[in-house]
Protein backbone atom coordinates (compact mmCIF):
# COMPACT_ATOMS: atom_id res chain seq x y z
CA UNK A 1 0.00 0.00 0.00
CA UNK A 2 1.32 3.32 -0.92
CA UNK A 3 2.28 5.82 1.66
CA UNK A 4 -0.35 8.39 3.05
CA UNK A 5 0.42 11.91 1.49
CA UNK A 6 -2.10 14.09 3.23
CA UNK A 7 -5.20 15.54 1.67
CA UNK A 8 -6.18 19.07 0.55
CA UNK A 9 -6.54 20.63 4.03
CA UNK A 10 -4.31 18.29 6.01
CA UNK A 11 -0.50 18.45 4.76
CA UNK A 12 1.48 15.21 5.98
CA UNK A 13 5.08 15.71 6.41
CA UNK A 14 8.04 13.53 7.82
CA UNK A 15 10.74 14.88 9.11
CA UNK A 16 12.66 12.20 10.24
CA UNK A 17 12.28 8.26 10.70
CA UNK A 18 8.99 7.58 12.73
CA UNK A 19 7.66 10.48 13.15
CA UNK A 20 4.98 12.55 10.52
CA UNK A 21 3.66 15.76 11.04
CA UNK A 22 -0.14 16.73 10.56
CA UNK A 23 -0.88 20.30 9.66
CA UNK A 24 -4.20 21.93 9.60
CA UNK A 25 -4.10 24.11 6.54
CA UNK A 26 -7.72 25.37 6.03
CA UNK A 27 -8.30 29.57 5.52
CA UNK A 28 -6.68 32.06 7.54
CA UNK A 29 -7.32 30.92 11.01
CA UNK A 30 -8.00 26.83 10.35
CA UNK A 31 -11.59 26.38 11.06
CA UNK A 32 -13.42 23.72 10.87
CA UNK A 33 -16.57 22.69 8.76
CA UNK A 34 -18.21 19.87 8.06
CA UNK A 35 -15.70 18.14 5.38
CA UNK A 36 -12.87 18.79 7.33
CA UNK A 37 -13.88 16.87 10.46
CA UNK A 38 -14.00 13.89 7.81
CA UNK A 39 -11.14 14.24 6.28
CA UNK A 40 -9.57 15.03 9.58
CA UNK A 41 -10.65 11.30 10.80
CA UNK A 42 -9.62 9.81 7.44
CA UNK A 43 -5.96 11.31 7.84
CA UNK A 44 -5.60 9.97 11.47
CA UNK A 45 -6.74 6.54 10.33
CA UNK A 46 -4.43 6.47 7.66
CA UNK A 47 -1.23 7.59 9.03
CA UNK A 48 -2.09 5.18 11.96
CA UNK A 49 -2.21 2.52 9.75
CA UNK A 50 1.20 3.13 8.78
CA UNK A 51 3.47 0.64 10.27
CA UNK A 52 6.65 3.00 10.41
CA UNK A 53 4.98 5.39 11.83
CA UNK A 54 5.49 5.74 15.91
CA UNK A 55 4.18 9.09 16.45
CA UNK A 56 2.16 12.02 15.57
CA UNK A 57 2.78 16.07 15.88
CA UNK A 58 -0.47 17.89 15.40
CA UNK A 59 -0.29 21.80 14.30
CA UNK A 60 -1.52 24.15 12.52
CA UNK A 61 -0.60 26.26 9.18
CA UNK A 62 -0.27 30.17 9.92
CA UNK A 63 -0.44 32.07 13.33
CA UNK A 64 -3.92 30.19 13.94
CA UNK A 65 -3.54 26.05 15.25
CA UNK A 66 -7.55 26.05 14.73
CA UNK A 67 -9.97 28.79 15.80
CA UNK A 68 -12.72 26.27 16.72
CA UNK A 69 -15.82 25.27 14.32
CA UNK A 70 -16.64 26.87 11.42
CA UNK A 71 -19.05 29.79 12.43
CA UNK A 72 -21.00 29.32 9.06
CA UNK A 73 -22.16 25.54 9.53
CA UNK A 74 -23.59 26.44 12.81
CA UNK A 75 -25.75 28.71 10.27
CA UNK A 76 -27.05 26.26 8.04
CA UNK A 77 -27.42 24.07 11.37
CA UNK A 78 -31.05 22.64 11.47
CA UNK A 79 -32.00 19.60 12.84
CA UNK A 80 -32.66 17.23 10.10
CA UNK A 81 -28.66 17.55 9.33
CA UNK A 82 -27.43 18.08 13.23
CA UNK A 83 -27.27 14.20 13.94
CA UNK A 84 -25.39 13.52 10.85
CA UNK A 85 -23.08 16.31 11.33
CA UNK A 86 -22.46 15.51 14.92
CA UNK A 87 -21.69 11.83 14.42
CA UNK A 88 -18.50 13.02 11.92
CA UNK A 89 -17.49 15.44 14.37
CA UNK A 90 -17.69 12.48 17.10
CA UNK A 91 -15.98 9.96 14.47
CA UNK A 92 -13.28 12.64 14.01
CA UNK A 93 -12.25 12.47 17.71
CA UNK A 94 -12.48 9.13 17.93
CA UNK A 95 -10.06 8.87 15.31
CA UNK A 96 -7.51 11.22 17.24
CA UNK A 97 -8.21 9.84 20.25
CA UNK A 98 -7.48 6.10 19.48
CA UNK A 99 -4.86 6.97 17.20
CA UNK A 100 -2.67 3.73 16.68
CA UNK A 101 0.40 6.07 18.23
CA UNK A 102 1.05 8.73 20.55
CA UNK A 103 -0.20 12.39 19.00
CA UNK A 104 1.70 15.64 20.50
CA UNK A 105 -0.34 18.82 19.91
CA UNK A 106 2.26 21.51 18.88
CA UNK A 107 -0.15 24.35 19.80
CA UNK A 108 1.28 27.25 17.41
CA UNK A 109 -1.47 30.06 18.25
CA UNK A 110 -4.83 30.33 18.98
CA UNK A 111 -6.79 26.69 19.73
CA UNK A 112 -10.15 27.42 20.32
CA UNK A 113 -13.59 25.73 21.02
CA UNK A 114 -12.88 22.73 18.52
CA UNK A 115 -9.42 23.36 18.26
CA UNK A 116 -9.04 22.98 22.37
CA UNK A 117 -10.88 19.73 22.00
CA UNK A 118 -8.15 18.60 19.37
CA UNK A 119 -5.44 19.60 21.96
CA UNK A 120 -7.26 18.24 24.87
CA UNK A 121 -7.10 14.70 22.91
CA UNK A 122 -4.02 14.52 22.05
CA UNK A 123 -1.39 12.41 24.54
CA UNK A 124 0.66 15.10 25.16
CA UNK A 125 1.11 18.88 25.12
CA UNK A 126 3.77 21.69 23.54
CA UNK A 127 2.35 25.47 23.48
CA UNK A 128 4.02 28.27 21.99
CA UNK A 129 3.85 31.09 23.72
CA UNK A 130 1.89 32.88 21.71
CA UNK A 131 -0.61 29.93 21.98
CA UNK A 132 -3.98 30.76 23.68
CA UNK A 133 -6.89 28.59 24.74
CA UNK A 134 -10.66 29.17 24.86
CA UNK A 135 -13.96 27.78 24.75
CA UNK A 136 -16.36 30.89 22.88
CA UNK A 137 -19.09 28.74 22.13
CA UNK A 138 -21.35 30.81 24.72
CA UNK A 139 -20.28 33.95 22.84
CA UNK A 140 -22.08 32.45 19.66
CA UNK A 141 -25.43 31.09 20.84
CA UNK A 142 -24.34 27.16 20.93
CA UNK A 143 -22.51 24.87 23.29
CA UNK A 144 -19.44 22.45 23.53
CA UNK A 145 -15.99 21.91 24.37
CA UNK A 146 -16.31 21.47 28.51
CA UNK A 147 -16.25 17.87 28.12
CA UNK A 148 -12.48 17.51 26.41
CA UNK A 149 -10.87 20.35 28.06
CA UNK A 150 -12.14 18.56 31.51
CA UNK A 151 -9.05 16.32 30.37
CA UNK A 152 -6.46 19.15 31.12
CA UNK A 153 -7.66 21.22 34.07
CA UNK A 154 -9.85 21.08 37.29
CA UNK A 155 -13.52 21.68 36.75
CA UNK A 156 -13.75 25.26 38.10
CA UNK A 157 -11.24 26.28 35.68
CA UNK A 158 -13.12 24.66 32.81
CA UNK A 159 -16.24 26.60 33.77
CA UNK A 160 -13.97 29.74 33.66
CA UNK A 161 -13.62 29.04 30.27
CA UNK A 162 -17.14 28.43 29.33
CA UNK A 163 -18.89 30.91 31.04
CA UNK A 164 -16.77 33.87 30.24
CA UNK A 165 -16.20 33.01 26.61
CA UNK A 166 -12.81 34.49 27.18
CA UNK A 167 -9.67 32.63 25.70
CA UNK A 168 -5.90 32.31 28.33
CA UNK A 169 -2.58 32.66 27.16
CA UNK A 170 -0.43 29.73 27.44
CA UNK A 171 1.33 30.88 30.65
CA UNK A 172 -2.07 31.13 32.29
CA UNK A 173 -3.29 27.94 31.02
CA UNK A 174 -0.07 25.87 32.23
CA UNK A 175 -0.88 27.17 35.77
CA UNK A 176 -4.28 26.23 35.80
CA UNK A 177 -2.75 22.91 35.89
CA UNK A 178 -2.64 22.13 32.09
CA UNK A 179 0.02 19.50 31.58
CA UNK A 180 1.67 21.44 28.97
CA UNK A 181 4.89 22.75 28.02
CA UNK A 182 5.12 26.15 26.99
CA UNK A 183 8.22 26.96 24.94
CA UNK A 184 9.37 30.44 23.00
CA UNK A 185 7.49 30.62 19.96
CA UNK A 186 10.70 29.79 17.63
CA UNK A 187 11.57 27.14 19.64
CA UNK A 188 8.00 25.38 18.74
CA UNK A 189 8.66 22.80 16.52
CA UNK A 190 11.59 22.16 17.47
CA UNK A 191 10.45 20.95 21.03
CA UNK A 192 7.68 19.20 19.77
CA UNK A 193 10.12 17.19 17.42
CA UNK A 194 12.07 16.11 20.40
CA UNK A 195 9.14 14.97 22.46
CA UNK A 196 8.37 13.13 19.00
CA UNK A 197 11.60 11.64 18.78
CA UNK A 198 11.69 10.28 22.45
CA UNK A 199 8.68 8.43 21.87
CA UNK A 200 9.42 7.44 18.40
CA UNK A 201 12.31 5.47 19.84
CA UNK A 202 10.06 2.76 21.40
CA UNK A 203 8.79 0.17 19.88
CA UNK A 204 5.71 0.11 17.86
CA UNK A 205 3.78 -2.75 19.19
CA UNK A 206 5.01 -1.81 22.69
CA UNK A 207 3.35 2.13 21.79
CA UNK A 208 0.60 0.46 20.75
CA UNK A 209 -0.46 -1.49 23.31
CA UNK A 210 0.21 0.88 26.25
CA UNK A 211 -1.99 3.64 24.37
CA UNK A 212 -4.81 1.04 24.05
CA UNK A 213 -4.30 0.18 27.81
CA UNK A 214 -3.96 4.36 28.71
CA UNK A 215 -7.05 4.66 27.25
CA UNK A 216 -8.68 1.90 28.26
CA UNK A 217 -8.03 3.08 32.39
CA UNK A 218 -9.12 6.26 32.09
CA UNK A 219 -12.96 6.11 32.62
CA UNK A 220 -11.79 3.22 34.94
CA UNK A 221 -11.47 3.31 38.91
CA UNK A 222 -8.54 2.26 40.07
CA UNK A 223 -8.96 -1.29 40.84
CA UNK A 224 -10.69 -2.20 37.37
CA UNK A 225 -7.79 -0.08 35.70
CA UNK A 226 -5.20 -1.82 37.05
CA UNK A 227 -6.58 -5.07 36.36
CA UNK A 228 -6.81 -3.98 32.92
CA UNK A 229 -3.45 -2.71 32.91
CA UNK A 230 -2.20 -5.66 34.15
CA UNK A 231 -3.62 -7.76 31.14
CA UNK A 232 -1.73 -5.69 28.64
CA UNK A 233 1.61 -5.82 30.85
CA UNK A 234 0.43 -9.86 29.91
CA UNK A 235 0.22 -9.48 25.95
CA UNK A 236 3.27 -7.29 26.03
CA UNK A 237 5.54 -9.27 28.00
CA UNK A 238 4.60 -12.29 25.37
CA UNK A 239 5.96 -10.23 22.44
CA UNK A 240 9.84 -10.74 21.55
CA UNK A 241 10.63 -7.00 21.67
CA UNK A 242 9.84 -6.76 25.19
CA UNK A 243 11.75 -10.06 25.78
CA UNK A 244 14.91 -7.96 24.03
CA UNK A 245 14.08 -5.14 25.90
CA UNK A 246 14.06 -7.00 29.32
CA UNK A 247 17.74 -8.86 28.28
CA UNK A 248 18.91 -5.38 27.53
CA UNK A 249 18.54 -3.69 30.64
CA UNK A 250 19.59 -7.03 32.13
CA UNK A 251 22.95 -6.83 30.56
CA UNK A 252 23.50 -3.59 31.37
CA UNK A 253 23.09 -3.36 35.01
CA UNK A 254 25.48 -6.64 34.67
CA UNK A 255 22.85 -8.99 35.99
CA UNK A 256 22.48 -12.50 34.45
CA UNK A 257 19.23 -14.81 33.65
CA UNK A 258 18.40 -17.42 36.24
């Protein structure tokens, strides 16, 4: 099968072994409408699929990573095509959020309503400075986004961010309690490539599993998570790369198989 090039408002780039780079690259500020949810899903499936690849950077094209929905499908919203619409937008995250690999979210300016729930799925975090993060969708009559961004910070700061309608800068967002890593804006990609690069150095089926198993715990309590995570510690340890992995470290703290 021939490799995965990217589609008209998705560019696919790889900059070194492992690693490919998704870029939003839709208008001025990214938005998103109805097609590009799809295609969005399509891409994530496909460059899952491909077996070199061992981890994803997420941005976006411009000064914008994505300012949220589309403002003029909410227009031509009604409710024969609302179901419809929302099952691609649901298919889309699903598609980011059980991505075969690890996805880093290099957040390059504003991420907004939509664009915070792409960030807020992702498996980890780099923010520009520049970077800021809201949820407007009470600004513009409709509703969304508390749900995802509940995956970053503590519930009073989410409703901070729905009620007022009124975007943070990265700085601010981080000490909310945001697990992200805010960098100078130049220094961006860069980061974000090393994050990739650490991950990429694992092994697939190992990166793999433990994202099935991550995701898997995380509506869990902690008894029936660990017992989960215990059964993919089981299908792991069965595979020869963790066998090679296990001999490694065995050899070099000098130790010797029984």
């Amino acid at each position: 099968m021939p490799r995965f090039e990217g589609s008209e408002h998705v560019l696919v780039s790889r900059p070194e072994p492992g690693v490919a780079v998704l870029e939003l690259a839709r208008g001025k500020v990214n938005a998103i409408d109805h097609a590009l949810y799809a295609e969005l899903g399509e891409v994530f499936d496909a460059v899952a699929g491909d077996e070199e690849t061992r981890c994803v950077i997420l941005t976006g094209r411009g000064h914008v990573f994505c300012a949220g929905n589309d403002l003029r499908d909410f227009a031509a919203t009604d409710a024969r095509h609302a179901e419809e619409h929302m099952r691609t937008v649901r298919r889309c995250f699903s598609a980011l959020l059980e991505c075969a690999v690890p996805v880093v979210a290099a957040v390059n300016g504003p991420a907004l309503g939509s664009g915070l729930g792409l960030v807020a799925s992702c498996d980890l975090v780099v923010a520009s400075e520049r970077a800021t993060f809201g949820l407007p969708e009470m600004g513009v009559g409709v509703l969304g986004g508390g749900r995802f961004t509940a995956r970053m910070l503590p519930q009073q700061a989410v409703r901070r961010l729905f009620f007022t309608a009124e975007p943070v800068d990265a700085a601010t967002f981080r000490d909310w309690g945001a697990p992200a890593e805010v960098v100078a804006h130049e220094e961006l990609l860069p980061a974000a490539l090393r994050l990739a690069r650490s991950v990429a150095a694992k092994d697939r089926h190992a990166l793999t599993l433990a994202k099935q198993s991550l995701n898997g715990c995380e509506p869990l309590d902690l008894e029936r998570g660990y017992r989960l995570e215990q059964t993919f510690t089981v299908r792991l340890s069965e595979h020869a790369s963790s066998k090679e992995a296990v001999a490694g470290r065995m050899a070099e703290l000098g130790m010797t198989e029984r």
